[in-house]
Short mmCIF file of C-alpha atoms in Angstrom, two decimals:
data_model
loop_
_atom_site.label_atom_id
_atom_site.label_comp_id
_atom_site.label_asym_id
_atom_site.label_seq_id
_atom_site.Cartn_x
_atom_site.Cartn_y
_atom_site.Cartn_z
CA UNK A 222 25.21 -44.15 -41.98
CA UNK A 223 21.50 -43.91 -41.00
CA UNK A 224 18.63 -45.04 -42.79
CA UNK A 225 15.92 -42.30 -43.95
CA UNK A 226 12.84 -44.10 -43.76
CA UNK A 227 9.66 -41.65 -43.67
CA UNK A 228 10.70 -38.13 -44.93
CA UNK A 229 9.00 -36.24 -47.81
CA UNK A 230 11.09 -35.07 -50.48
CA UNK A 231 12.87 -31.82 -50.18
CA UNK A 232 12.55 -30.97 -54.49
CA UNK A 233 11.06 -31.92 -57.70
CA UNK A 234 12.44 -30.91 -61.14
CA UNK A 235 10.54 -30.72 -63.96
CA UNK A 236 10.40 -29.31 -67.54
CA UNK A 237 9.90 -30.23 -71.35
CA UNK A 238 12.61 -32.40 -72.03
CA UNK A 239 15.94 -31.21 -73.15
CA UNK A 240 14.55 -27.61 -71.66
CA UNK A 241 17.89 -27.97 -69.25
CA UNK A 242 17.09 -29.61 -66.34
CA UNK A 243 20.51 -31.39 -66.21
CA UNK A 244 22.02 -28.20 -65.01
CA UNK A 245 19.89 -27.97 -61.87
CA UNK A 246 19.73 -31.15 -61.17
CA UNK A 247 23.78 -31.58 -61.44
CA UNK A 248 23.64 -28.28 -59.20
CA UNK A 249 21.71 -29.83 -56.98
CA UNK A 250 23.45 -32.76 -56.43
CA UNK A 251 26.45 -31.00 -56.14
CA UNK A 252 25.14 -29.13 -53.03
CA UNK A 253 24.63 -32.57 -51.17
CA UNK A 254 21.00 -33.26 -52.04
CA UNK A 255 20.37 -37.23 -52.89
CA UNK A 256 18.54 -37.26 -56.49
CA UNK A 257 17.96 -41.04 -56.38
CA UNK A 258 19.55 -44.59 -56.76
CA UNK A 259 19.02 -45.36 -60.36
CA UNK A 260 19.42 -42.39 -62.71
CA UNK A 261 20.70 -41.88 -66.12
CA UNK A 262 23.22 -39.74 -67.75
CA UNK A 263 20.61 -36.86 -67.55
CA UNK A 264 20.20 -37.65 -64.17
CA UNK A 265 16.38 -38.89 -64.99
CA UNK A 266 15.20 -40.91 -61.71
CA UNK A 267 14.29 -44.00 -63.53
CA UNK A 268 12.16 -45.44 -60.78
CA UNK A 269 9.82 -42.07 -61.68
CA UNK A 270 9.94 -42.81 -65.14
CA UNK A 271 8.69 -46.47 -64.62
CA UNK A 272 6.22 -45.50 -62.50
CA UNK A 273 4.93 -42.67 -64.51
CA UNK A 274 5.34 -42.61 -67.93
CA UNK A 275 3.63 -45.78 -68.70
CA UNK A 276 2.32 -46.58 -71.89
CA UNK A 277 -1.72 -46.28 -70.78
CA UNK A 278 -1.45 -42.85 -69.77
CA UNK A 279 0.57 -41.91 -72.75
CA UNK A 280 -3.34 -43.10 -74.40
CA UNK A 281 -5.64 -41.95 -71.59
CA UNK A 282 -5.45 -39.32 -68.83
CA UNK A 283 -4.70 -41.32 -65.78
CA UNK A 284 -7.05 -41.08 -62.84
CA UNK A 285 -5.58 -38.98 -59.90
CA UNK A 286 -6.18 -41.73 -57.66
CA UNK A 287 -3.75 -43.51 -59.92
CA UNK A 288 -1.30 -40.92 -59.83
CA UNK A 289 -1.20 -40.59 -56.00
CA UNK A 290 -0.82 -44.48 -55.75
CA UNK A 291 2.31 -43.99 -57.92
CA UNK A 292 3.54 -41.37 -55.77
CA UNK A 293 3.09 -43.29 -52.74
CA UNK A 294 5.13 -46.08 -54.42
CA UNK A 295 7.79 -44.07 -55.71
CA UNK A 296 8.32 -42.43 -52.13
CA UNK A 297 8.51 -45.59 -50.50
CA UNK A 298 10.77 -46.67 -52.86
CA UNK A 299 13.28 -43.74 -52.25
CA UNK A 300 12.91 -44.14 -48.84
CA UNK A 301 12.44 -47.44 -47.02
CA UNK A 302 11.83 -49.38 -50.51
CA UNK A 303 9.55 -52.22 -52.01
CA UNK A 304 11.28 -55.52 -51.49
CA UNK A 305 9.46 -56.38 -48.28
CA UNK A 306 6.37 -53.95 -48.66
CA UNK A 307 4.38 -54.60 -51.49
CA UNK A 308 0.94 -55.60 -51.84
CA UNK A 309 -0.37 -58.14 -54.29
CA UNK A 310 -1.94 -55.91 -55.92
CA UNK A 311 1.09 -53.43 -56.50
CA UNK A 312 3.10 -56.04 -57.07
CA UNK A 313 0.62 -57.23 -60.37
CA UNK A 314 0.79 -53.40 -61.30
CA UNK A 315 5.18 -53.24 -61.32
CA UNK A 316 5.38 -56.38 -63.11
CA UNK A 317 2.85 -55.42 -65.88
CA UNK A 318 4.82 -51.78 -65.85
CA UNK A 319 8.17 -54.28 -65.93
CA UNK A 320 6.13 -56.42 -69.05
CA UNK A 321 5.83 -53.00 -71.11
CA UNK A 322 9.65 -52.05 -71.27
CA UNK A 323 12.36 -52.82 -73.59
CA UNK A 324 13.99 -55.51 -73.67
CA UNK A 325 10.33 -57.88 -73.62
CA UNK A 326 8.31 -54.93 -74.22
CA UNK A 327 8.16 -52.49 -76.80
CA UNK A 328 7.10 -49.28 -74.76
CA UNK A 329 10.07 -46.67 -75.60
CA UNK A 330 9.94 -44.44 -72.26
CA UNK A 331 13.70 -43.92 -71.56
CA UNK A 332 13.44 -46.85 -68.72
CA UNK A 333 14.02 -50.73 -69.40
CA UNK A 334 13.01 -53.59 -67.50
CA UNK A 335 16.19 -53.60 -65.50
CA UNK A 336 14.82 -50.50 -64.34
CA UNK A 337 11.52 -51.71 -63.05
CA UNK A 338 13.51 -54.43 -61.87
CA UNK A 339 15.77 -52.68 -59.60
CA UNK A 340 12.41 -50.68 -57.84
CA UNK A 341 10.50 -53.85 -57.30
CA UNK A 342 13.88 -55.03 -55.06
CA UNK A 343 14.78 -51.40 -53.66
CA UNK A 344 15.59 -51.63 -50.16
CA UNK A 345 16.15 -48.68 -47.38
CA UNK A 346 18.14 -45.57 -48.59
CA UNK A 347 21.27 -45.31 -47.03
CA UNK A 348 21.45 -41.56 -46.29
CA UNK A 349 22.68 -39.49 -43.42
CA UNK A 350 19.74 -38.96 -40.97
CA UNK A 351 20.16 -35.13 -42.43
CA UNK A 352 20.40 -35.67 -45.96
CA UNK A 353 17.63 -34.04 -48.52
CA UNK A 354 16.46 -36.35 -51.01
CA UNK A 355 14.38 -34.86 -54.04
CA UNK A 356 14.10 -36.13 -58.08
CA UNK A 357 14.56 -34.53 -61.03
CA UNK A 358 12.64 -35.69 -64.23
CA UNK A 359 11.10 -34.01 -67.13
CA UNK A 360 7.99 -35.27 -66.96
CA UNK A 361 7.23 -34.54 -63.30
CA UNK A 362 5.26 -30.97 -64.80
CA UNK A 363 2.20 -33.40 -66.13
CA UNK A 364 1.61 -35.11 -62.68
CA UNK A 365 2.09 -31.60 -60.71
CA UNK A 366 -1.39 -31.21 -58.70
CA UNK A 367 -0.99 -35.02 -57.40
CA UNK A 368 2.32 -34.36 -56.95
CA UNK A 369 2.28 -31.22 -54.80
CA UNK A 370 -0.93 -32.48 -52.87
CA UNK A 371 0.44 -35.34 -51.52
CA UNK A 372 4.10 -34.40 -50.46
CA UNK A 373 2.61 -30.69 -49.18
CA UNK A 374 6.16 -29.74 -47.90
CA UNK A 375 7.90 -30.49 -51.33
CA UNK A 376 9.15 -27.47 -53.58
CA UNK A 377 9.32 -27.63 -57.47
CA UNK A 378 11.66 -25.93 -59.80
CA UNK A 379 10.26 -26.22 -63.42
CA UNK A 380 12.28 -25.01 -66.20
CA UNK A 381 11.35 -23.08 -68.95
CA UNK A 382 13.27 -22.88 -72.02
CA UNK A 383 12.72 -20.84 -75.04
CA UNK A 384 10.38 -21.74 -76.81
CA UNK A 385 11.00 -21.51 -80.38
CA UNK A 386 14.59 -22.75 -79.90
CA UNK A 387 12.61 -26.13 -78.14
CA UNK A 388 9.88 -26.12 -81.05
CA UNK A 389 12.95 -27.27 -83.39
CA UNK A 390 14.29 -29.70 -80.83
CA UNK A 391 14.77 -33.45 -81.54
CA UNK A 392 13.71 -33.91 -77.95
CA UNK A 393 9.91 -34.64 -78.92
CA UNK A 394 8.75 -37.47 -76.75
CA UNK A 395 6.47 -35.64 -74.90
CA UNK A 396 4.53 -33.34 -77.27
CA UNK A 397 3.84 -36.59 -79.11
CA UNK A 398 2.80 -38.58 -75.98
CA UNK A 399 1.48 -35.84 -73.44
CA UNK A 400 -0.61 -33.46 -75.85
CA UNK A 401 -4.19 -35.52 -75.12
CA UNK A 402 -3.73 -34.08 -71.43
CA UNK A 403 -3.74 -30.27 -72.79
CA UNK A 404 -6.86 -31.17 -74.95
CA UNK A 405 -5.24 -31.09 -78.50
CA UNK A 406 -3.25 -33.99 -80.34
CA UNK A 407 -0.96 -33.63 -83.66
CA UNK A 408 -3.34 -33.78 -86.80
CA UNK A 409 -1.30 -35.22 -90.16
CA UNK A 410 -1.14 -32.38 -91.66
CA UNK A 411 0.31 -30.43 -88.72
CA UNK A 412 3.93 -29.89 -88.97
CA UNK A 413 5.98 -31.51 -85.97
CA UNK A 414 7.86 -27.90 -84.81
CA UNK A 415 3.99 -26.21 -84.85
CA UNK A 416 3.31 -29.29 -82.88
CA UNK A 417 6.12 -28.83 -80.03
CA UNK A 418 5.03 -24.95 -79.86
CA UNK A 419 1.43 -25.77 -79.04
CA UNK A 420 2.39 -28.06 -76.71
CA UNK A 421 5.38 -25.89 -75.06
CA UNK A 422 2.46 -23.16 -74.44
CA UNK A 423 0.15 -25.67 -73.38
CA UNK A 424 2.39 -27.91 -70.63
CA UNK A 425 4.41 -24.47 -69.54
CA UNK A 426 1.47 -22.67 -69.26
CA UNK A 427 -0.61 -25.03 -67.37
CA UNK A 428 2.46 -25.65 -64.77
CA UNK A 429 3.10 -22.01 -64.71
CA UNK A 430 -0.71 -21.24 -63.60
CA UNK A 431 -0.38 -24.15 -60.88
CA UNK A 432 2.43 -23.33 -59.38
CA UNK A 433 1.46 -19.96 -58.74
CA UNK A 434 -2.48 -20.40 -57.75
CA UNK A 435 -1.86 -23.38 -55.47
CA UNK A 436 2.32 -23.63 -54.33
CA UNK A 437 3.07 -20.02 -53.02
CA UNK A 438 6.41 -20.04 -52.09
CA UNK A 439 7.11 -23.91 -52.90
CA UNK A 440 7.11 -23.20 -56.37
CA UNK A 441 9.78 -21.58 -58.40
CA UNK A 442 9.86 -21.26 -62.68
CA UNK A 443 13.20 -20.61 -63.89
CA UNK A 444 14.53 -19.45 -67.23
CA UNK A 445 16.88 -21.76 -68.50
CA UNK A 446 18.77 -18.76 -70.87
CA UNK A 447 18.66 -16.18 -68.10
CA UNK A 448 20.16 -18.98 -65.35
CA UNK A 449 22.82 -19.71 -68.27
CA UNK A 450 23.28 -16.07 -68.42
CA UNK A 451 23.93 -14.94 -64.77
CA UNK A 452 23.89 -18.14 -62.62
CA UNK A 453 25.12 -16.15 -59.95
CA UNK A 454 21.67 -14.11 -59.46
CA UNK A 455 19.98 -17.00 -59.85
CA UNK A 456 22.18 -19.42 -57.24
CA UNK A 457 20.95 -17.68 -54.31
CA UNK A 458 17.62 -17.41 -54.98
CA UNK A 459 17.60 -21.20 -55.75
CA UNK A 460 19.58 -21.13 -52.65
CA UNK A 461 17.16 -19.40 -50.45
CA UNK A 462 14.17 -20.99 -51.68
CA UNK A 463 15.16 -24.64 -50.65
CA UNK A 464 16.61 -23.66 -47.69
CA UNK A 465 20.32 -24.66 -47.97
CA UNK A 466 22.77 -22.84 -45.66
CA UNK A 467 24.19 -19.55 -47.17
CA UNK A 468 27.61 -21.25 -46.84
CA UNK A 469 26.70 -23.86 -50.16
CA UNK A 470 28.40 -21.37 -52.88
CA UNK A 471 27.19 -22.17 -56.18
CA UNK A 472 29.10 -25.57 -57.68
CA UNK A 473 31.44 -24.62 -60.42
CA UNK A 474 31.63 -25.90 -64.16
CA UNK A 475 28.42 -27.91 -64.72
CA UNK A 476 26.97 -24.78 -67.67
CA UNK A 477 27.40 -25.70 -70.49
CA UNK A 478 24.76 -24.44 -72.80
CA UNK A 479 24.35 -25.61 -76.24
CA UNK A 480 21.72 -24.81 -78.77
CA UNK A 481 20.62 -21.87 -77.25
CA UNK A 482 19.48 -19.58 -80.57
CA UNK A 483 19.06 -22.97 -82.39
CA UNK A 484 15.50 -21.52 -83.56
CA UNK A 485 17.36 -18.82 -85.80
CA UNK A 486 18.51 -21.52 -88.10
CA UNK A 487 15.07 -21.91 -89.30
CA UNK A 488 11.87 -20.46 -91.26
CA UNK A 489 9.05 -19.14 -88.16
CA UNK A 490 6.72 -18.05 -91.31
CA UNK A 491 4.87 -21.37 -90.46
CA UNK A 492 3.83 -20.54 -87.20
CA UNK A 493 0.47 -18.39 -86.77
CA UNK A 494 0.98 -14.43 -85.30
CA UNK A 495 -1.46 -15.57 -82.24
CA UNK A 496 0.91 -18.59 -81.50
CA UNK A 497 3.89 -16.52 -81.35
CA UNK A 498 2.11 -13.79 -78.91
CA UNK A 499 0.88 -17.16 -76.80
CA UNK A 500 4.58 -18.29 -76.58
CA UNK A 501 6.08 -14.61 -75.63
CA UNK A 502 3.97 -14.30 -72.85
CA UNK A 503 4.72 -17.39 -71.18
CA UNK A 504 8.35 -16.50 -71.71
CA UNK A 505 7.97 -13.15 -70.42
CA UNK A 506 6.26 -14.37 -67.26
CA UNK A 507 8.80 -16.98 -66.44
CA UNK A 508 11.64 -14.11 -66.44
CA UNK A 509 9.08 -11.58 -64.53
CA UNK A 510 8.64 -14.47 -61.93
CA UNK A 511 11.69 -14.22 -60.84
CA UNK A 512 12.16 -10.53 -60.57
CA UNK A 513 9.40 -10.16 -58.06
CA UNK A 514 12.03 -10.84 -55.23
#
């Protein structure tokens, strides 16, 4: 084994949470790219989700210096890690992250302060000189122009799923800790499903309009029914556009869809004509994305 000390990442994954990503990132890892050291069951990278969803942002838009600090951190981390390399001052920073987690904290986030723990003492990766490295977690759409503009070689795959279906989901952290970024937040009187839908629009549309004004051919949106539906359409175009080797055939057994139609189960009468138009056309331009090949 050889240690990868400098390289960018290869891929990003990123979507509203529960919109799916576990299938791509599973896919991905199948096909030999490294996702990370400390993930969860979704295959979250933890280290991303200490270092970015932190409590003060949840309150405030974070400064992009901020961001790109975060970035550099988290990259280091993956790659030739912390233990020997941090500043003072970062060091202050991971330790009042660490102070905000469960179990001395109360800041729910998905990561604890084993977590934080285990990225202040990361050492070197052990991966093949060769080996792609890349992350997949939800919340990676929000810090997208930071992102892309400081790893310029890295591709992102965000996930779309529909949209009515995720306005009933129980999945809700980020509509009610990301909305302040898109401009609106949840008034008391505003139902939590009219909530999620604003906020699906919002987030997908805002990624949606990134990725394709500033990524080119680094950025890819994906429907999460239409990959369920006919993985093997979509398998070589995910194939092509991270440039794995045509021999990688698509990794068997890791769809298995659930919920999809959920949104039929309930009453839509609540959610305004203009809304519903909003959410279609996002929909329909994630599926005409991907026809333009």
């Amino acid at each position: 084994m050889t240690v990868l000390i400098c390289a960018e990442p290869l891929v990003a994954i990123g979507g509203l949470g529960g919109s799916g990503t576990r299938v791509f990132a599973a896919t991905l890892q199948a096909a030999g790219i490294a996702l990370g050291r400390r993930l969860n069951k979704p295959l979250d990278n933890l280290w991303f989700t200490v270092l970015f969803k932190r409590a003060a942002w949840s309150r405030t838009a974070p400064n992009p210096n901020e961001v790109v600090a975060a970035a550099d951190l988290f990259m280091r981390a993956m790659t030739s890690g912390l233990r020997d390399s941090l500043t003072p001052d970062e060091r202050t920073l991971l330790q009042q992250l660490r102070a905000d987690l469960p179990p001395l904290g109360t800041w729910r986030c998905g990561a604890t302060g084993q977590d934080a723990d285990s990225l202040i003492d990361s050492g070197p990766a052990n991966l093949m000189a060769d080996q792609l490295w890349g992350w997949k977690e939800p919340n990676t759409h929000i810090f997208l122009p930071q992102l892309a503009a400081r790893f310029p070689h890295m591709r992102y795959i965000h996930v779309v799923r529909d949209g009515l279906d995720m306005a009933f989901s129980a999945n809700t952290w980020q509509a009610r800790h990301w909305s302040h970024i898109y401009g609106f937040t949840q008034g008391p009187d505003t139902p939590l499903p009219l909530h999620q839908l604003r906020y699906w629009i919002a987030a997908n549309r805002a990624a949606l309009d990134y990725g394709l004004a500033h990524m080119g051919d680094r950025f890819i949106a994906i429907s999460y029914e239409e990959y369920c539906r006919k993985p093997e359409w979509y398998w070589p175009r995910l194939r092509r556009f991270l440039g794995l080797p045509p021999t990688i055939s698509l990794p068997q057994d890791l769809l298995r869809p659930t919920t999809i139609g959920r949104s039929r189960d309930h009453d839509l009468s609540l959610f305004p004509a203009e809304l519903l138009t909003l959410a279609g056309a996002v929909q329909a331009d994630v599926v005409a994305f991907n026809r333009l090949e």
